[in-house]
Tab-separated table of C-alpha atoms and ligand atoms in Angstrom:
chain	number	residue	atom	x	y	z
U	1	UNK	CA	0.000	0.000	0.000
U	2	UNK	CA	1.610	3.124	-0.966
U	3	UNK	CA	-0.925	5.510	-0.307
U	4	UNK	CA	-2.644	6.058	-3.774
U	5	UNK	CA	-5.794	4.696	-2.365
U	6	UNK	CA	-6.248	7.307	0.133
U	7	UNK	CA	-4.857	10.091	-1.915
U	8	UNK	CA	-7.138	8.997	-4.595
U	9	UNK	CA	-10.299	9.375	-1.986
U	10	UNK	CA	-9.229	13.212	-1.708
U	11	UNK	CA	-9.029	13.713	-5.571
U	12	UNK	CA	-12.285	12.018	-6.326
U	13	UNK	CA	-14.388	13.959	-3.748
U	14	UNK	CA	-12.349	17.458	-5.233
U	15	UNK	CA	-13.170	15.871	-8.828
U	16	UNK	CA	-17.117	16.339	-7.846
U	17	UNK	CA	-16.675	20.160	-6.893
U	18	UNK	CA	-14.724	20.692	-10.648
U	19	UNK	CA	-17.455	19.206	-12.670
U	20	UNK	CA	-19.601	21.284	-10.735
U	21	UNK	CA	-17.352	24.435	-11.763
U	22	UNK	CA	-17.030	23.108	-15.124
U	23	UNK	CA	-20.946	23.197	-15.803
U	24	UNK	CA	-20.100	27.344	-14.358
U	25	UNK	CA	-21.770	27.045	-10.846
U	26	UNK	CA	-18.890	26.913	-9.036
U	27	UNK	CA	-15.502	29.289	-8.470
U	28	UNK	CA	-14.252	27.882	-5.181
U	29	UNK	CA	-12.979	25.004	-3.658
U	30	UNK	CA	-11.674	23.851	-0.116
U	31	UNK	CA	-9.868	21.489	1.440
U	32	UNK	CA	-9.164	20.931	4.632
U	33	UNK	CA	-7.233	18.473	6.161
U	34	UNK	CA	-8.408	17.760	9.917
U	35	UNK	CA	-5.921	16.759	12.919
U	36	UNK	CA	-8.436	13.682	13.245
U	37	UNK	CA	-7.442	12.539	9.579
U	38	UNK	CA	-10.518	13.504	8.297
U	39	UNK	CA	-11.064	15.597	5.199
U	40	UNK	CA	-13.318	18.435	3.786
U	41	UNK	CA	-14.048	19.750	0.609
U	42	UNK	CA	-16.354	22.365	0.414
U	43	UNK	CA	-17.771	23.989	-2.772
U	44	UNK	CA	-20.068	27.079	-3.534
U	45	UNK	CA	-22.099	25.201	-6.043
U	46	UNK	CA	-25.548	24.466	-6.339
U	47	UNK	CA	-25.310	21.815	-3.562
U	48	UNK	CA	-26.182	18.466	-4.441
U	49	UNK	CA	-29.913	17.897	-5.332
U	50	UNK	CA	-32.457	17.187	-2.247
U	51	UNK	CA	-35.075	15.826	-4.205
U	52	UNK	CA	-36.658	12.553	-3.703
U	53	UNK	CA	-35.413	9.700	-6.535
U	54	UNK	CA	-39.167	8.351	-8.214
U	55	UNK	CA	-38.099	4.672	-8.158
U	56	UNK	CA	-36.117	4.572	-4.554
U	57	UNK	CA	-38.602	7.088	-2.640
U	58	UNK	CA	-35.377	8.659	-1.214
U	59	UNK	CA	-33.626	12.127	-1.426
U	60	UNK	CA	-31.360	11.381	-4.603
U	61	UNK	CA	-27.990	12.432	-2.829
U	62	UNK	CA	-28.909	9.248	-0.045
U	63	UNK	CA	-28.977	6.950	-3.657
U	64	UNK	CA	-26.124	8.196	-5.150
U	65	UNK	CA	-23.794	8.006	-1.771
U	66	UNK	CA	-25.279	4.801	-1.193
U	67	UNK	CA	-25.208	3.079	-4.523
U	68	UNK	CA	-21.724	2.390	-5.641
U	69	UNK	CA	-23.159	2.547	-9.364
U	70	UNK	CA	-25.547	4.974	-8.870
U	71	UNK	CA	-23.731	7.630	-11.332
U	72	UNK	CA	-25.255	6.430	-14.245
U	73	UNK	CA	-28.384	6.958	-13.459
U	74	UNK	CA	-28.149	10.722	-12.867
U	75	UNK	CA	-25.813	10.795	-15.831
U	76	UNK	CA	-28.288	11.498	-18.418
U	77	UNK	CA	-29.245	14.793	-16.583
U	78	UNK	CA	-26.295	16.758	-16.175
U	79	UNK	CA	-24.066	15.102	-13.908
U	80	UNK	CA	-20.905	14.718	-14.417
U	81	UNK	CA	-19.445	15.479	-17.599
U	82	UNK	CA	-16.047	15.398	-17.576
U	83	UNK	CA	-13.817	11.549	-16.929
U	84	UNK	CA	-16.541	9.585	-15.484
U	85	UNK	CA	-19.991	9.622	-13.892
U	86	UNK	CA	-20.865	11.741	-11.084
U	87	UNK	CA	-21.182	9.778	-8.087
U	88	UNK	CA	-19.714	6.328	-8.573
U	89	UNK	CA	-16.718	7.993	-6.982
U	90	UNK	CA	-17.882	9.316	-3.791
U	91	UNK	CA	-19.826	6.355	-3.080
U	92	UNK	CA	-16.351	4.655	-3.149
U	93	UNK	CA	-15.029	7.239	-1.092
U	94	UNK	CA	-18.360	6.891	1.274
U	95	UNK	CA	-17.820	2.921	1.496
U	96	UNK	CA	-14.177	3.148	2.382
U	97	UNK	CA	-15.036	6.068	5.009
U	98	UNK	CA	-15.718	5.085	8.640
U	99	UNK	CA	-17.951	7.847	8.820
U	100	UNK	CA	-18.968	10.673	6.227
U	101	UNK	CA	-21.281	13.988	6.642
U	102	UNK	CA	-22.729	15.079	3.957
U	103	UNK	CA	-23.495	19.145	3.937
U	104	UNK	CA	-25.412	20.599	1.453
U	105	UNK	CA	-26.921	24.127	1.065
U	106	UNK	CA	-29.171	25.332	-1.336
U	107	UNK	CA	-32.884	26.946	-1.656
U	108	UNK	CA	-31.847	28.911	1.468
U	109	UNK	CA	-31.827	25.706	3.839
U	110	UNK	CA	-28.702	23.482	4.850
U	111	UNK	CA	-29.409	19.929	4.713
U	112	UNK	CA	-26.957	17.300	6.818
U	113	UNK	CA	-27.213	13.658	5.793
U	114	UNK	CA	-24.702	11.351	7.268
U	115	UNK	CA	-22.784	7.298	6.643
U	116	UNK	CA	-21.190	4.901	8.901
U	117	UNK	CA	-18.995	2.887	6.514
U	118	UNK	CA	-20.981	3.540	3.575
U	119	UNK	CA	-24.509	2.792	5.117
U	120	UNK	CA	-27.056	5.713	5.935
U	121	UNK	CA	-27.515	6.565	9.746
U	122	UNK	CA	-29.312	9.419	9.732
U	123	UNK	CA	-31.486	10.397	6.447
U	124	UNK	CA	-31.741	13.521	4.453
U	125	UNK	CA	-32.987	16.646	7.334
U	126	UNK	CA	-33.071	19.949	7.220
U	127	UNK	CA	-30.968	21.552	9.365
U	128	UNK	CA	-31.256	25.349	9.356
U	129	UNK	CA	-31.315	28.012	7.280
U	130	UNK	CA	-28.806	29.218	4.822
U	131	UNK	CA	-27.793	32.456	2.074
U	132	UNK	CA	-25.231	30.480	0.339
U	133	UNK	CA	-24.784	27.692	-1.924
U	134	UNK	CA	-22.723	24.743	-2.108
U	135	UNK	CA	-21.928	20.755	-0.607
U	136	UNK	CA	-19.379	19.987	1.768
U	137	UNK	CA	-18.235	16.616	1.794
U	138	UNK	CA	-16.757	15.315	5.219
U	139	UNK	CA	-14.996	12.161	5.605
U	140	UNK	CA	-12.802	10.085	7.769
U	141	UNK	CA	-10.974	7.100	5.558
U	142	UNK	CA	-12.017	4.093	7.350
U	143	UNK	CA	-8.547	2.553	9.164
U	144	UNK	CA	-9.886	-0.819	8.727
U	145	UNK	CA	-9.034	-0.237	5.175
U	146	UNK	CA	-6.185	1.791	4.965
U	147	UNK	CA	-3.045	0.831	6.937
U	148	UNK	CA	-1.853	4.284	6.662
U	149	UNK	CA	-3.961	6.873	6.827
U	150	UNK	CA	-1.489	9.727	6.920
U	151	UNK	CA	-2.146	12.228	3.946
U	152	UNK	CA	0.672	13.807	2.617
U	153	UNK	CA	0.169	17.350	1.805
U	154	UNK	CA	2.741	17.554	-0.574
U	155	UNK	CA	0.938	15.047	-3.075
U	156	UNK	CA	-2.300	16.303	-2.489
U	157	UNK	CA	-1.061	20.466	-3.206
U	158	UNK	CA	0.807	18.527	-6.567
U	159	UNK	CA	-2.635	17.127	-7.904
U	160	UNK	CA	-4.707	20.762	-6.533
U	161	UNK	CA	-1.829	23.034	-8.051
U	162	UNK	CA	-2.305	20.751	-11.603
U	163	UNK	CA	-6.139	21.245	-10.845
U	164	UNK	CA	-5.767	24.872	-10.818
U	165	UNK	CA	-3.692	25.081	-14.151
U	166	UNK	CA	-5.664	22.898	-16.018
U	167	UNK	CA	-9.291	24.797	-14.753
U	168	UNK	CA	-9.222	28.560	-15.266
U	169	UNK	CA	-10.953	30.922	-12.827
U	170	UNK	CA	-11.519	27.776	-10.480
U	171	UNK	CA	-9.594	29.198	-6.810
U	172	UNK	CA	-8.895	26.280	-4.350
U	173	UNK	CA	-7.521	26.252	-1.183
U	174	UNK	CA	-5.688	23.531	1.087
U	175	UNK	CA	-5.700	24.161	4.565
U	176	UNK	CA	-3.364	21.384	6.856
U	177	UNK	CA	-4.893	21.913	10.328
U	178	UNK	CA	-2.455	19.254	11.431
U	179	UNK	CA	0.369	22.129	10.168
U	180	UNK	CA	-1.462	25.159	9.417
U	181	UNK	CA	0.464	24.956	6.489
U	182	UNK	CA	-2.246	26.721	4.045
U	183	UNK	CA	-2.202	27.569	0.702
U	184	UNK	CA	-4.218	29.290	-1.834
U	185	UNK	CA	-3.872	27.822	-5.820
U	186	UNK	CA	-5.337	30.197	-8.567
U	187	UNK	CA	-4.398	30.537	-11.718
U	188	UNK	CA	-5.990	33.519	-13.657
U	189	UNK	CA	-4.903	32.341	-17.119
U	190	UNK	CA	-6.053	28.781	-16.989
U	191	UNK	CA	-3.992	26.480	-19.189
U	192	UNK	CA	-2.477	29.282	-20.926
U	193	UNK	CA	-0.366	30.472	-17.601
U	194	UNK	CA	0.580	26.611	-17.694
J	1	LIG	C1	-26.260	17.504	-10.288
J	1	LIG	C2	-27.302	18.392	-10.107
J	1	LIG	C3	-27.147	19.425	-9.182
J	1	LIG	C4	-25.995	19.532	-8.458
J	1	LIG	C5	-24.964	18.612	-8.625
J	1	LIG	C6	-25.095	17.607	-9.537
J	1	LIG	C7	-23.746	18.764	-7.813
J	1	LIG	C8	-22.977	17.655	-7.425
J	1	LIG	C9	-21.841	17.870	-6.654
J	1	LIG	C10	-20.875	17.077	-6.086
J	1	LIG	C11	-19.997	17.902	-5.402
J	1	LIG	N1	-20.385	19.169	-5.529
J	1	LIG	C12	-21.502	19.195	-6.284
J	1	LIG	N2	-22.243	20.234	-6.662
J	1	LIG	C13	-23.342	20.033	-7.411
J	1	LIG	C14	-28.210	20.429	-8.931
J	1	LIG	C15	-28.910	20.855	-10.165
J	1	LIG	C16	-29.854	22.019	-9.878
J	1	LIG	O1	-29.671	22.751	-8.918
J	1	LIG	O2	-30.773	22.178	-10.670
């Protein structure tokens, strides 16, 4: 085990808040690593939708965290267009999480909906009010899984700095609270600064 596993978790989470900047509802992006070795990401998107899914009579973000092939079905819509479908990947992530809170705010309410190990412990509820967009993904990689569950900051700033080149006018952030080493990447040019 060399750590791409667990690095990977990080990238596909931050690979859901791009899409959602590449379809232009979206400009910033955090990560934060916590001194429990759990992870953030936090967009100002549209927040993941609330609506209940017709065939599985639950809130469609509870099917697609729970489904590790649920991507495809929200494909057709507009999920994710860019190197895969939206939501296979953070069901991984959710299924090799020992626990994972799911944040979303949109249509002025925040909405918390939260995993143990991939399965749904407490559904879909509205949780308060709210003037800004956007999901937050939190997640602790589950240590049953991964022997080492020590991100390195330097790989994951590597992958976020490439991020920032390749997506123009996307800002994103990496905070280490274990370091407070913090760091802001934005590239106004895009790929043409690259
Ligand atoms: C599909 C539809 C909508 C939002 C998203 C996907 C979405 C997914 C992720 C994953 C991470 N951040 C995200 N932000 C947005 C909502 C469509 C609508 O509001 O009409």
């Amino acid at each position: 085990d060399d750590g791409t596993g667990l690095h990977h978790m990080v990238f596909e989470v931050v690979d859901n808040s791009i899409d959602e900047a590449l379809a232009g509802h979206c400009d910033q992006i955090d990560v934060i690593l916590h001194s429990d070795g759990a992870v953030s990401v936090i967009d100002n998107g549209r927040g993941m939708p609330v609506d209940i899914h017709p065939e599985q009579m639950l809130p469609g973000v509870e099917v697609i965290l729970s489904t590790l092939h649920a991507g495809g079905k929200f494909s057709a819509k507009n999920y994710r267009f860019s190197g895969g479908l939206h939501g296979v990947g953070v069901s991984v992530v959710n299924a090799l999480s020992s626990w994972l809170r799911l944040t979303i705010r949109r249509e002025g309410k925040s909405f918390l909906l939260e995993f143990q190990n991939g399965h749904c412990t407490s559904p879909l509820k509205e949780t308060g009010i709210s003037s800004i967009t956007g999901t937050e993904i939190h997640f602790h990689p589950d240590v049953e899984i991964f022997t080492d569950i020590d991100l390195k900051y330097a790989i994951l700033a590597k992958r976020i700095r490439e991020l920032s080149f390749l997506n123009k006018n996307i800002n994103i952030s990496l905070s280490d609270k274990r370091t407070n080493k913090e760091e802001n990447f934005a590239q106004k040019g895009g790929i043409a600064e690259f």
